[in-house]
Coordinates of C-alpha atoms in Angstrom, one line a residue:
Chain A
M1 CA 69.2 6.1 49.3
S2 CA 67.0 9.0 49.9
A3 CA 67.2 9.4 46.0
F4 CA 66.8 6.2 45.2
G5 CA 63.6 5.3 48.1
N6 CA 62.7 9.2 45.9
I7 CA 63.2 7.6 42.7
L8 CA 61.4 4.4 43.9
L9 CA 58.4 5.4 44.8
G10 CA 58.0 8.0 42.4
G11 CA 58.2 5.0 39.6
I12 CA 56.0 2.8 42.2
F13 CA 52.9 5.8 42.1
H14 CA 53.0 5.9 38.8
A15 CA 52.9 2.3 38.3
A16 CA 49.9 2.1 40.5
V17 CA 48.2 4.5 38.2
L18 CA 49.2 3.4 34.9
F19 CA 48.2 0.1 36.5
L20 CA 44.1 1.2 36.0
V21 CA 44.7 2.4 33.3
A22 CA 46.0 -0.9 31.3
A23 CA 43.6 -3.4 33.5
G24 CA 40.4 -1.6 31.6
L25 CA 42.6 -1.7 28.0
Q26 CA 43.2 -5.5 29.3
L27 CA 39.9 -6.9 30.1
V28 CA 37.9 -5.0 27.0
F29 CA 40.7 -7.6 25.0
G30 CA 40.9 -9.5 26.3
V31 CA 36.2 -10.6 26.3
Q32 CA 36.0 -8.6 22.9
K33 CA 38.5 -9.1 21.2
I34 CA 38.6 -5.4 20.9
V35 CA 41.9 -2.4 21.9
N36 CA 40.1 0.2 22.5
L37 CA 42.4 3.8 21.7
A38 CA 40.4 5.1 23.5
C39 CA 40.7 4.5 27.3
G40 CA 43.4 7.2 27.2
S41 CA 40.2 9.6 26.6
F42 CA 38.7 8.5 29.3
Y43 CA 41.6 9.1 31.5
A44 CA 41.5 12.0 30.0
L45 CA 38.0 12.2 30.9
G46 CA 37.9 11.3 34.6
A47 CA 41.3 13.4 35.7
Y48 CA 39.5 16.7 34.5
F49 CA 36.2 15.6 35.8
G50 CA 38.1 14.9 38.6
I51 CA 38.9 18.3 38.9
T52 CA 35.9 19.8 38.6
F53 CA 33.4 17.9 40.9
V54 CA 36.6 17.9 43.6
T55 CA 36.6 22.0 43.3
L56 CA 32.8 22.4 43.6
A57 CA 32.6 19.4 46.8
L58 CA 34.7 22.1 48.6
K59 CA 33.7 25.3 48.2
A60 CA 30.4 23.3 48.7
G61 CA 32.3 23.0 52.6
M62 CA 32.8 19.2 52.4
P63 CA 36.6 18.5 55.0
Q64 CA 39.6 18.3 52.8
W65 CA 40.1 14.4 54.1
T66 CA 36.9 13.7 51.7
L67 CA 39.3 14.1 48.9
L68 CA 40.1 10.6 48.1
P69 CA 37.0 9.4 48.0
L70 CA 35.7 12.3 46.5
L71 CA 38.4 11.2 43.4
L72 CA 36.8 7.5 43.6
V73 CA 33.1 9.1 42.7
A74 CA 34.2 11.2 40.4
G75 CA 35.3 8.7 38.6
A76 CA 32.9 6.0 39.4
V77 CA 29.9 7.8 37.8
M78 CA 32.2 9.1 34.7
A79 CA 32.3 5.9 33.4
V80 CA 28.8 6.0 32.1
V81 CA 30.4 7.4 28.7
G82 CA 30.5 3.8 28.8
P83 CA 27.5 2.6 27.7
P84 CA 27.1 4.9 24.9
I85 CA 29.9 3.3 23.8
E86 CA 30.0 0.9 23.8
R87 CA 27.1 0.4 21.8
I88 CA 28.3 2.3 19.5
L89 CA 31.5 -0.4 19.4
R90 CA 28.6 -3.3 18.4
T91 CA 28.0 -2.1 15.4
V92 CA 31.8 -3.5 14.5
Y93 CA 31.9 -6.4 16.9
D94 CA 32.0 -8.8 14.3
R95 CA 34.7 -6.9 11.8
D96 CA 38.3 -6.8 11.2
E97 CA 39.7 -6.0 13.9
S98 CA 40.6 -3.0 12.1
F99 CA 37.7 -1.7 11.8
Q100 CA 36.7 -1.5 15.2
L101 CA 40.6 -0.5 16.5
L102 CA 39.0 2.8 14.1
L103 CA 36.3 3.9 15.5
T104 CA 37.9 3.0 19.1
F105 CA 40.7 6.0 17.4
A106 CA 37.5 8.6 15.7
M107 CA 36.6 8.2 19.3
V108 CA 40.2 9.5 20.5
L109 CA 39.8 12.5 18.5
M110 CA 36.4 13.1 19.4
F111 CA 37.1 13.0 23.4
Q112 CA 39.9 15.6 22.7
D113 CA 37.4 17.8 21.3
I114 CA 34.6 17.0 23.4
I115 CA 37.8 18.5 26.9
R116 CA 38.5 21.5 25.0
F117 CA 35.3 22.5 24.4
L118 CA 34.0 21.4 28.8
W119 CA 37.1 23.0 30.1
G120 CA 38.9 24.1 27.4
A121 CA 42.4 23.9 25.9
N122 CA 44.8 25.0 28.6
P123 CA 46.0 22.7 31.4
T124 CA 43.6 22.3 34.5
S125 CA 45.6 21.3 37.6
L126 CA 43.9 21.0 41.4
D127 CA 46.3 22.9 43.3
N128 CA 47.5 22.6 47.3
V129 CA 45.8 19.0 47.7
Q130 CA 48.4 16.4 47.4
L131 CA 49.0 17.2 50.5
V132 CA 45.5 17.6 53.1
Y133 CA 46.6 12.9 54.3
G134 CA 50.4 15.7 55.3
K135 CA 53.9 14.4 54.3
I136 CA 56.5 11.6 56.1
V137 CA 59.3 12.6 55.8
A138 CA 62.8 10.9 57.2
G139 CA 66.1 12.4 55.7
D140 CA 65.9 13.4 52.8
F141 CA 63.4 10.4 51.8
I142 CA 59.1 12.2 52.1
V143 CA 56.5 10.9 50.2
P144 CA 52.8 12.8 49.6
V145 CA 50.7 10.1 52.6
Y146 CA 48.5 11.2 49.6
N147 CA 50.5 9.4 46.5
L148 CA 51.1 5.7 49.4
L149 CA 46.6 5.9 49.8
V150 CA 46.4 5.8 45.6
I151 CA 49.3 3.1 45.9
A152 CA 47.3 1.4 47.7
A153 CA 44.3 1.9 46.2
A154 CA 45.3 0.7 42.8
I155 CA 46.8 -2.8 45.1
G156 CA 43.5 -3.1 46.2
A157 CA 41.4 -2.2 42.7
A158 CA 43.9 -5.5 41.6
A159 CA 43.3 -7.7 44.5
L160 CA 39.4 -8.0 44.0
I161 CA 39.3 -7.5 39.7
G162 CA 41.1 -10.8 40.5
L163 CA 39.1 -11.7 43.2
F164 CA 35.8 -11.2 40.7
L165 CA 37.3 -13.2 37.7
Q166 CA 38.6 -16.1 39.6
R167 CA 36.0 -16.1 42.5
T168 CA 32.7 -15.1 42.0
N169 CA 29.8 -16.2 39.7
Y170 CA 30.1 -13.4 37.2
G171 CA 33.9 -14.1 36.9
R172 CA 34.0 -17.0 35.6
L173 CA 31.2 -16.9 32.9
L174 CA 33.3 -14.2 31.7
R175 CA 36.2 -15.7 31.5
A176 CA 33.8 -18.3 30.4
T177 CA 33.1 -16.0 26.9
A178 CA 36.8 -14.8 27.4
E179 CA 37.6 -18.2 26.3
N180 CA 35.0 -19.4 23.9
R181 CA 32.5 -16.4 22.8
T182 CA 30.5 -19.0 20.5
M183 CA 30.6 -22.6 22.8
A184 CA 29.9 -20.0 26.4
E185 CA 26.6 -18.1 23.9
A186 CA 25.8 -21.5 22.9
L187 CA 25.6 -22.3 26.9
G188 CA 23.2 -20.0 27.8
V189 CA 25.7 -16.9 28.2
N190 CA 24.0 -13.0 28.1
V191 CA 27.1 -12.9 25.7
R192 CA 26.0 -9.4 25.3
G193 CA 25.1 -8.0 29.2
I194 CA 28.9 -9.1 29.4
Y195 CA 30.5 -7.3 27.2
A196 CA 28.3 -4.6 28.0
A197 CA 29.7 -5.0 31.3
V198 CA 33.0 -6.1 29.9
F199 CA 33.0 -2.2 28.9
T200 CA 31.6 -0.4 31.3
L201 CA 33.8 -1.7 34.1
G202 CA 36.6 -1.2 31.7
T203 CA 36.2 2.2 31.5
L204 CA 35.2 3.2 35.2
L205 CA 39.4 2.1 36.1
G206 CA 40.3 4.3 33.6
T207 CA 38.4 7.3 34.7
V208 CA 39.2 6.3 38.3
G209 CA 43.0 5.9 37.2
G210 CA 42.2 9.8 35.3
A211 CA 40.7 11.0 38.6
L212 CA 43.4 9.8 40.7
V213 CA 46.6 11.6 38.6
V214 CA 45.2 14.5 39.6
P215 CA 46.0 16.4 42.7
T216 CA 50.0 15.3 41.3
A217 CA 50.0 16.4 37.8
A218 CA 48.1 18.0 35.9
A219 CA 45.5 18.0 33.7
S220 CA 46.1 18.6 29.8
L221 CA 44.9 18.0 26.0
D222 CA 47.6 15.2 25.5
M223 CA 47.4 13.4 28.3
A224 CA 44.6 10.9 26.2
V225 CA 47.2 10.3 23.7
E226 CA 49.9 10.3 26.0
V227 CA 49.3 8.2 28.5
V228 CA 47.4 5.2 25.1
I229 CA 51.3 4.8 24.3
E230 CA 52.6 3.4 27.6
A231 CA 49.5 2.1 28.7
F232 CA 50.0 0.0 25.7
A233 CA 53.6 -0.6 27.0
V234 CA 52.4 -2.2 29.1
V235 CA 50.2 -5.2 27.7
V236 CA 52.6 -5.9 25.5
I237 CA 55.1 -6.0 28.3
G238 CA 53.3 -8.5 30.4
G239 CA 51.1 -9.7 27.8
L240 CA 47.9 -9.2 26.6
G241 CA 45.1 -10.4 28.3
S242 CA 46.7 -11.4 31.1
M243 CA 45.6 -9.1 34.5
A244 CA 48.9 -10.3 35.9
G245 CA 50.8 -9.4 32.8
A246 CA 49.3 -5.4 33.6
L247 CA 50.9 -5.5 37.3
A248 CA 54.4 -6.6 35.8
G249 CA 54.0 -4.4 32.5
S250 CA 53.2 -1.5 34.2
L251 CA 55.5 -1.8 37.3
L252 CA 58.1 -2.2 34.7
V253 CA 56.8 0.8 32.3
G254 CA 56.6 2.8 36.1
L255 CA 60.1 2.3 37.8
I256 CA 61.8 2.8 33.8
R257 CA 60.6 5.4 33.3
A258 CA 60.7 6.8 36.2
G259 CA 64.5 5.8 36.5
S260 CA 65.8 6.7 33.5
L261 CA 64.3 10.3 34.2
V262 CA 66.7 10.4 37.0
F263 CA 70.0 8.9 35.3
Y264 CA 69.2 9.4 31.9
P265 CA 65.5 11.7 30.2
E266 CA 66.7 11.0 26.4
F267 CA 66.4 7.1 27.4
E268 CA 62.8 7.7 29.4
I269 CA 60.3 6.9 26.5
L270 CA 62.9 4.3 23.8
A271 CA 63.2 1.9 27.0
I272 CA 60.5 1.2 27.1
Y273 CA 59.8 0.9 24.0
L274 CA 62.8 -1.2 23.1
I275 CA 61.7 -3.5 25.6
V276 CA 58.0 -3.8 23.9
I277 CA 59.7 -4.8 20.6
G278 CA 62.3 -7.2 22.5
V279 CA 59.4 -8.2 23.6
L280 CA 57.2 -9.0 20.8
L281 CA 60.1 -10.5 18.6
L282 CA 61.0 -13.2 21.2
K283 CA 58.0 -13.6 22.9
P284 CA 55.1 -12.2 21.1
S285 CA 52.8 -13.7 23.5
G286 CA 53.9 -11.3 27.0
L287 CA 55.5 -12.1 30.0
F288 CA 52.5 -13.6 30.8
G289 CA 49.7 -13.8 27.5
K290 CA 48.8 -17.0 26.4
P291 CA 51.2 -17.8 23.3
A292 CA 49.2 -16.8 20.5
A293 CA 47.0 -19.4 18.7
Chain B
M1 CA 35.4 -4.0 -15.6
R2 CA 34.0 -0.3 -17.0
R3 CA 37.7 0.1 -18.7
A4 CA 35.9 2.8 -20.6
P5 CA 34.3 5.6 -18.3
S6 CA 36.6 4.8 -16.1
V7 CA 38.9 6.4 -18.0
I8 CA 37.5 9.2 -19.0
L9 CA 37.0 9.9 -16.0
I10 CA 40.3 9.7 -14.3
V11 CA 42.0 12.3 -17.3
A12 CA 38.8 14.5 -17.1
A13 CA 40.0 14.4 -12.7
V14 CA 43.9 15.2 -14.3
V15 CA 43.1 18.1 -16.0
A16 CA 40.6 19.4 -13.5
L17 CA 43.7 19.3 -10.5
G18 CA 46.1 20.6 -13.7
L19 CA 43.8 22.9 -13.9
V20 CA 43.9 24.3 -10.5
P21 CA 46.8 26.9 -10.2
V22 CA 45.2 28.4 -13.7
L23 CA 41.4 28.8 -12.6
A24 CA 41.6 28.8 -8.5
P25 CA 43.3 32.1 -6.0
P26 CA 46.9 30.3 -5.4
F27 CA 45.8 29.8 -1.7
Y28 CA 44.2 26.2 -3.2
A29 CA 47.2 25.2 -5.3
N30 CA 49.1 25.3 -2.5
L31 CA 46.4 23.2 0.0
L32 CA 47.2 20.7 -2.7
V33 CA 50.3 20.6 -2.3
P34 CA 50.0 18.1 0.3
F35 CA 47.6 15.7 -0.7
Y36 CA 50.7 14.4 -3.2
G37 CA 52.8 14.0 -0.1
Y38 CA 49.4 11.7 1.5
A39 CA 48.3 11.2 -2.2
I40 CA 52.0 9.4 -2.7
A41 CA 52.1 7.8 0.8
L42 CA 49.2 6.2 1.2
L43 CA 49.3 4.2 -2.6
G44 CA 52.4 2.5 -1.0
F45 CA 50.5 2.6 2.6
N46 CA 47.5 0.4 0.5
L47 CA 50.0 -2.4 -1.2
L48 CA 50.5 -2.9 2.7
F49 CA 46.7 -2.2 3.4
G50 CA 44.4 -2.5 1.4
Y51 CA 46.2 -5.8 -1.1
G52 CA 48.6 -7.6 1.8
G53 CA 46.1 -7.2 4.1
L54 CA 48.9 -5.6 7.3
L55 CA 47.7 -2.7 8.6
S56 CA 50.9 -0.6 10.2
F57 CA 50.8 1.5 12.3
G58 CA 53.8 3.4 12.7
H59 CA 53.3 4.1 8.9
A60 CA 54.0 7.8 9.5
M61 CA 57.5 6.7 10.2
F62 CA 58.3 6.3 6.6
L63 CA 56.8 9.7 6.2
G64 CA 58.8 11.2 9.2
L65 CA 62.3 10.1 7.5
G66 CA 61.2 11.5 4.3
A67 CA 61.2 14.7 6.3
Y68 CA 64.3 14.8 7.4
G69 CA 65.9 13.4 5.1
A70 CA 65.1 16.6 3.1
A71 CA 65.8 18.8 6.0
V72 CA 69.9 16.5 6.3
I73 CA 70.8 16.5 2.2
A74 CA 69.4 19.8 1.5
G75 CA 69.6 21.5 4.5
V76 CA 72.5 19.7 6.7
W77 CA 74.5 18.9 3.7
G78 CA 73.9 21.2 1.4
I79 CA 72.8 19.4 -1.9
K80 CA 69.7 21.9 -3.1
E81 CA 69.1 19.2 -5.7
F82 CA 65.0 17.9 -5.2
E83 CA 65.9 15.1 -7.9
I84 CA 68.9 14.1 -5.3
V85 CA 66.7 13.8 -2.0
L86 CA 64.3 12.0 -3.5
I87 CA 66.3 9.8 -3.9
G88 CA 68.2 10.3 -1.0
A89 CA 64.3 9.2 0.7
A90 CA 64.0 6.6 -1.2
L91 CA 67.1 4.7 -0.7
A92 CA 66.6 5.1 3.4
G93 CA 63.0 4.2 2.7
L94 CA 64.6 1.3 1.2
V95 CA 67.6 1.4 4.3
V96 CA 65.3 0.6 7.8
A97 CA 62.5 -0.6 5.8
L98 CA 64.4 -3.0 4.4
P99 CA 65.8 -4.6 8.9
L100 CA 62.5 -3.5 9.7
G101 CA 60.4 -5.8 8.0
W102 CA 62.3 -8.6 8.0
L103 CA 61.4 -7.9 11.8
V104 CA 58.1 -7.3 11.5
V105 CA 56.3 -9.0 8.7
R106 CA 56.4 -12.5 10.8
Y107 CA 53.7 -10.8 12.3
T108 CA 49.7 -10.5 11.4
G109 CA 46.8 -9.1 12.4
I110 CA 46.9 -7.2 15.8
F111 CA 51.1 -8.4 16.1
F112 CA 51.8 -6.5 13.3
G113 CA 49.7 -3.3 14.4
M114 CA 51.8 -2.2 17.2
L115 CA 54.8 -3.3 16.9
T116 CA 54.8 -1.1 13.4
L117 CA 53.1 1.4 15.7
A118 CA 56.4 0.5 18.9
F119 CA 58.3 1.5 16.0
G120 CA 57.3 4.6 14.7
M121 CA 56.8 5.2 18.9
L122 CA 60.8 4.9 19.2
T123 CA 61.6 6.5 16.1
H124 CA 59.7 9.7 18.0
S125 CA 61.1 9.6 21.3
V126 CA 64.7 10.0 19.1
L127 CA 63.2 12.4 16.8
F128 CA 61.9 14.3 20.4
K129 CA 64.4 13.3 23.0
F130 CA 68.1 13.8 20.8
Y131 CA 67.9 17.5 21.0
H132 CA 71.8 18.4 19.2
L133 CA 70.8 15.7 16.1
T134 CA 67.6 16.0 15.4
G135 CA 66.8 20.2 16.9
G136 CA 64.1 18.3 19.9
D137 CA 60.4 19.3 20.2
S138 CA 61.6 21.7 17.1
G139 CA 62.2 20.2 14.1
M140 CA 64.5 20.4 11.8
R141 CA 63.8 23.9 9.0
V142 CA 64.4 21.5 5.1
P143 CA 65.4 24.5 2.8
R144 CA 64.0 25.5 -0.3
M145 CA 65.4 23.2 -3.3
R146 CA 66.2 23.3 -6.9
L147 CA 63.2 21.6 -9.7
L148 CA 65.3 19.9 -12.4
G149 CA 68.3 22.6 -11.9
L150 CA 65.9 25.7 -11.8
E151 CA 66.0 27.5 -9.3
F152 CA 63.1 30.2 -9.8
A153 CA 64.6 32.9 -8.0
A154 CA 61.4 35.1 -9.5
Y155 CA 59.4 33.4 -7.2
N156 CA 58.3 33.1 -3.7
K157 CA 57.2 30.5 -1.6
I158 CA 54.0 30.7 -1.6
E159 CA 54.3 31.0 -5.4
L160 CA 57.0 28.4 -6.3
M161 CA 54.2 25.5 -4.3
A162 CA 51.5 27.2 -6.4
G163 CA 52.7 27.1 -9.6
P164 CA 55.9 24.3 -10.5
F165 CA 56.6 22.4 -7.4
Y166 CA 52.3 21.4 -7.6
Y167 CA 53.2 20.6 -11.3
Y168 CA 55.7 18.5 -10.1
C169 CA 54.1 16.9 -7.1
L170 CA 51.6 16.0 -10.1
A171 CA 54.0 14.3 -12.5
L172 CA 54.9 12.6 -9.4
M173 CA 51.9 11.5 -8.2
L174 CA 51.0 10.2 -11.7
I175 CA 54.1 8.8 -12.0
A176 CA 54.3 6.9 -8.2
A177 CA 50.7 6.4 -9.0
F178 CA 50.8 4.1 -12.7
L179 CA 54.4 2.6 -11.7
M180 CA 51.6 1.1 -8.4
W181 CA 49.0 0.6 -10.8
R182 CA 51.8 -2.4 -12.4
I183 CA 52.5 -3.5 -9.2
V184 CA 49.2 -4.1 -8.3
H185 CA 48.5 -5.4 -11.5
S186 CA 51.5 -7.7 -11.5
P187 CA 52.1 -11.3 -11.2
F188 CA 53.7 -10.1 -6.8
G189 CA 50.2 -8.0 -6.3
L190 CA 49.0 -11.3 -6.9
H191 CA 50.2 -13.1 -4.6
L192 CA 50.0 -10.6 -1.9
R193 CA 46.5 -10.5 -2.3
S194 CA 46.9 -14.4 -2.6
L195 CA 48.5 -14.0 1.0
R196 CA 46.1 -11.8 2.7
D197 CA 42.7 -13.8 2.2
N198 CA 44.4 -16.8 3.3
A199 CA 47.9 -17.1 4.0
Q200 CA 48.7 -20.8 4.5
K201 CA 46.3 -22.3 1.3
A202 CA 49.1 -19.5 -0.4
L203 CA 51.9 -21.1 1.8
Y204 CA 51.0 -24.5 0.8
L205 CA 51.6 -23.0 -3.3
G206 CA 54.9 -23.1 -2.7
V207 CA 54.5 -18.7 -2.3
R208 CA 56.9 -17.7 -0.9
V209 CA 54.8 -15.5 2.0
H210 CA 57.5 -13.5 3.9
Q211 CA 59.8 -12.3 1.4
F212 CA 56.2 -10.9 -0.4
R213 CA 55.5 -9.0 2.4
L214 CA 58.9 -8.0 2.8
A215 CA 59.1 -6.9 -1.0
A216 CA 55.6 -5.1 -0.3
F217 CA 57.0 -3.7 2.8
V218 CA 60.0 -2.0 1.1
I219 CA 57.4 -0.4 -1.4
S220 CA 55.4 1.5 0.8
A221 CA 57.9 2.1 2.8
I222 CA 59.8 4.2 0.1
Y223 CA 56.8 5.5 -1.6
G224 CA 56.4 6.9 2.2
A225 CA 59.6 8.4 3.4
I226 CA 59.0 9.8 -0.5
G227 CA 55.2 11.3 0.3
G228 CA 57.3 12.9 3.7
A229 CA 59.8 14.6 1.0
I230 CA 57.3 16.6 -0.2
L231 CA 55.6 16.8 2.8
G232 CA 59.0 18.3 4.6
F233 CA 59.7 21.4 1.4
R234 CA 56.4 22.0 1.9
T235 CA 56.3 23.1 5.7
G236 CA 60.0 23.7 5.3
L237 CA 60.3 22.3 8.7
A238 CA 59.9 17.9 9.1
D239 CA 59.1 17.7 12.7
P240 CA 58.5 14.7 15.5
E241 CA 55.0 15.5 15.5
L242 CA 55.1 13.9 11.7
V243 CA 56.3 11.3 12.8
Y244 CA 53.8 10.4 15.8
W245 CA 51.3 7.7 16.4
T246 CA 48.3 9.3 15.7
H247 CA 49.6 10.8 12.8
S248 CA 49.8 7.6 12.5
G249 CA 45.6 6.9 12.8
H250 CA 45.7 9.7 10.0
L251 CA 46.9 7.9 7.4
V252 CA 44.6 4.6 8.1
F253 CA 41.6 7.3 8.2
M254 CA 42.2 8.7 5.3
T255 CA 42.7 4.8 2.9
V256 CA 39.5 4.6 5.0
L257 CA 37.5 7.3 3.8
G258 CA 39.0 6.5 0.5
G259 CA 38.3 2.4 0.8
F260 CA 41.1 1.0 0.8
S261 CA 39.1 -2.0 -1.5
S262 CA 40.0 -0.2 -4.3
F263 CA 43.0 1.0 -5.8
L264 CA 42.6 5.2 -6.7
G265 CA 40.8 4.8 -2.4
P266 CA 43.4 6.3 -1.1
I267 CA 44.3 9.2 -2.9
I268 CA 40.3 10.2 -3.2
G269 CA 40.6 9.5 0.1
A270 CA 43.1 12.1 1.2
L271 CA 41.8 14.6 -0.8
A272 CA 38.7 14.3 1.0
L273 CA 40.4 14.7 3.7
T274 CA 43.0 17.9 3.0
L275 CA 39.9 19.6 1.1
L276 CA 38.0 18.7 4.7
Q277 CA 39.6 20.0 7.8
D278 CA 40.1 22.9 5.9
Q279 CA 36.2 23.8 5.0
L280 CA 36.7 23.2 8.9
Q281 CA 39.6 24.7 10.1
S282 CA 37.9 27.9 8.8
Y283 CA 34.9 27.2 10.6
T284 CA 34.7 25.4 13.2
Q285 CA 37.6 25.2 16.5
Y286 CA 36.4 21.8 16.7
W287 CA 37.6 20.3 13.7
R288 CA 38.8 17.0 15.1
F289 CA 35.3 16.0 16.7
V290 CA 34.0 16.2 13.5
L291 CA 36.5 14.3 11.5
G292 CA 36.5 11.6 14.4
A293 CA 32.8 11.8 14.3
I294 CA 32.6 11.4 10.2
L295 CA 35.2 8.9 10.6
A296 CA 33.3 6.2 12.9
L297 CA 30.1 6.9 10.9
V298 CA 32.3 5.3 7.7
V299 CA 33.5 2.4 9.1
I300 CA 30.3 1.8 10.7
F301 CA 27.9 2.6 7.6
L302 CA 30.3 2.4 4.6
P303 CA 33.4 -0.3 4.6
R304 CA 33.9 0.3 1.3
G305 CA 34.5 4.3 1.9
L306 CA 33.9 6.9 -0.9
A307 CA 35.3 4.2 -3.7
G308 CA 33.0 1.9 -2.7
L309 CA 29.9 4.5 -2.7
A310 CA 31.5 5.7 -5.2
A311 CA 30.8 2.2 -7.4
D312 CA 28.1 1.2 -5.9
V313 CA 25.6 4.4 -7.1
G314 CA 27.6 4.2 -10.4
S315 CA 26.6 -0.3 -10.8
F316 CA 23.1 1.3 -10.1
L317 CA 22.8 4.1 -12.2
S318 CA 23.5 2.3 -15.4
S319 CA 21.5 -0.7 -15.0
P320 CA 18.8 0.3 -13.3
R321 CA 17.1 -2.9 -14.7
R322 CA 19.1 -5.1 -11.2
R323 CA 17.4 -4.7 -7.8
P324 CA 17.8 -1.5 -6.0
G325 CA 21.4 -1.0 -4.4
P326 CA 23.7 -3.4 -3.6
V327 CA 24.2 -5.4 -0.5
Q328 CA 25.2 -1.9 2.2
L329 CA 27.6 -4.7 3.2
P330 CA 30.2 -6.5 1.4
E331 CA 31.4 -9.9 2.7
H332 CA 35.2 -9.4 4.9
S333 CA 31.3 -7.5 7.5
Q334 CA 31.0 -11.2 7.9
P335 CA 32.5 -13.1 11.1
G336 CA 35.3 -15.6 10.2
V337 CA 36.1 -13.8 7.0
L338 CA 39.6 -12.5 7.3
G339 CA 40.8 -9.7 5.9
P340 CA 39.4 -6.0 4.5
G341 CA 38.3 -8.8 2.0
L342 CA 38.4 -7.2 -1.4
R343 CA 35.7 -7.8 -3.9
R344 CA 37.8 -9.2 -6.9
D345 CA 35.5 -6.9 -9.9
D346 CA 37.0 -3.4 -7.8
V347 CA 40.4 -3.8 -8.7
A348 CA 39.9 -4.9 -12.0

């Protein structure tokens, strides 16, 4: 029972971080119709900068309990890479989607070396901070409070994004642009501004996701390309462009990964990809996506 | 168009490649062996991408298939004839690509890319995780093989690569390119291009959409497996990195660098990237950054790749009285035009 509880919570924690990255991917795809392979690089960037930022802040005398706010700030600061990259992507908005995909792949290659240049090739981690908020122990059942806080933060982010998209004026403009760019533009929506805002928000979700994960796992150069394929699995399962789909997909992927790691490690990624292929073949629009035109 | 000068250029290029082992140090011939592997694989890849308009982001899986096929046939079964290995790899490509292609060719655009990526990663996780079968992350050894039944016992590995195997691969590439030229310029190739440009219209005219795309997928898989077998023999190893999605990205990179709207583009791209990567690696450990920057610049400013650039320069030089410089961006860069949008005269 307790083992089951630990697996469940581990899976949900993983899902929470994955949701943030996948939500960024979804947002950019939903509005700009670009599959952004660089979302994993933003995640890695957030993670590395989070480590540096927290280490410096703690050394400067910030109290330990500010860890979570510090990480959120670090993630938010790193979102500054969003606008310049959006500016580069703007050159290919009108081109074939394979060009857009390739340009983001070029970003993946470049960011990998930028990170290597700034932080070195060895994995880096933030030591002894995961337990600053204590842990909850019930028999064999142990969970750091930090993990619960991150799960709560992800739920909060999901709720905020939902409110923003559904209830605010800007959210409505955004959905209108996603629905029909030409019509929105004709009606006077500043599409260029919306694209820049959406891409920056997508970047922010990635960098914050990366920053939040570092107290529990080391940051490594491979994390960018690894998280991309998982986030990609999430959005395919959930349905491209759908936020509800990102939520359901990340829960599914997080739980399957955690479960198979315990019961049958060989099937970790295999199980996820079997589901991805099943979904693509049976219902290519995903669980929550609109049918492809 | 301009058939005569391009034939002369191609013959000159082949002669130059043939002279590399004679004139240059063995290092360079050794360096070019993977180029032949990639060139063959990309000839097939571009049938799918450039001519069929289907961007596969999991094509590295077929290179992996060829390399692992070589490891199994020569290493596990002990059949050390490279010709048999090539046939085995091609058969493996055929057997895997038939059912896979049957599933994936019903989709186009981004869904085709995602499905192939998913299958590629599925293959990667099988190779990576099933340690007892595939050696996991350390991969499987590909032993030295006989070429045309000859042992070449007097040659060490480098000499074999820089001598007999080099010419073997060069010949193989020429055969593969000739066959692909025939395929592309057959009615089948024309059907495939019509599907890329307007699938609905082609269907209306009676083109069997799925069958033609499936055939292109299978052919490209066979080319990929043969290229993979060469790579496997060269490195002596088949490892899961060959199948990882970033390797598929590199295949697309080479094709776009060379120019997917031209028949020779992929070969030019493979050569350019092989030489470039070697040079960059000797200058800096941050070669990925430079490669990424080059890829970005090519995507933005040279959508028709090096071959397109060469064609523009060629036509500019040969007709000085024409208005200077053709427009840099061809029609497929305009909104609303689907598919890579090849210009007829680029392939003829």
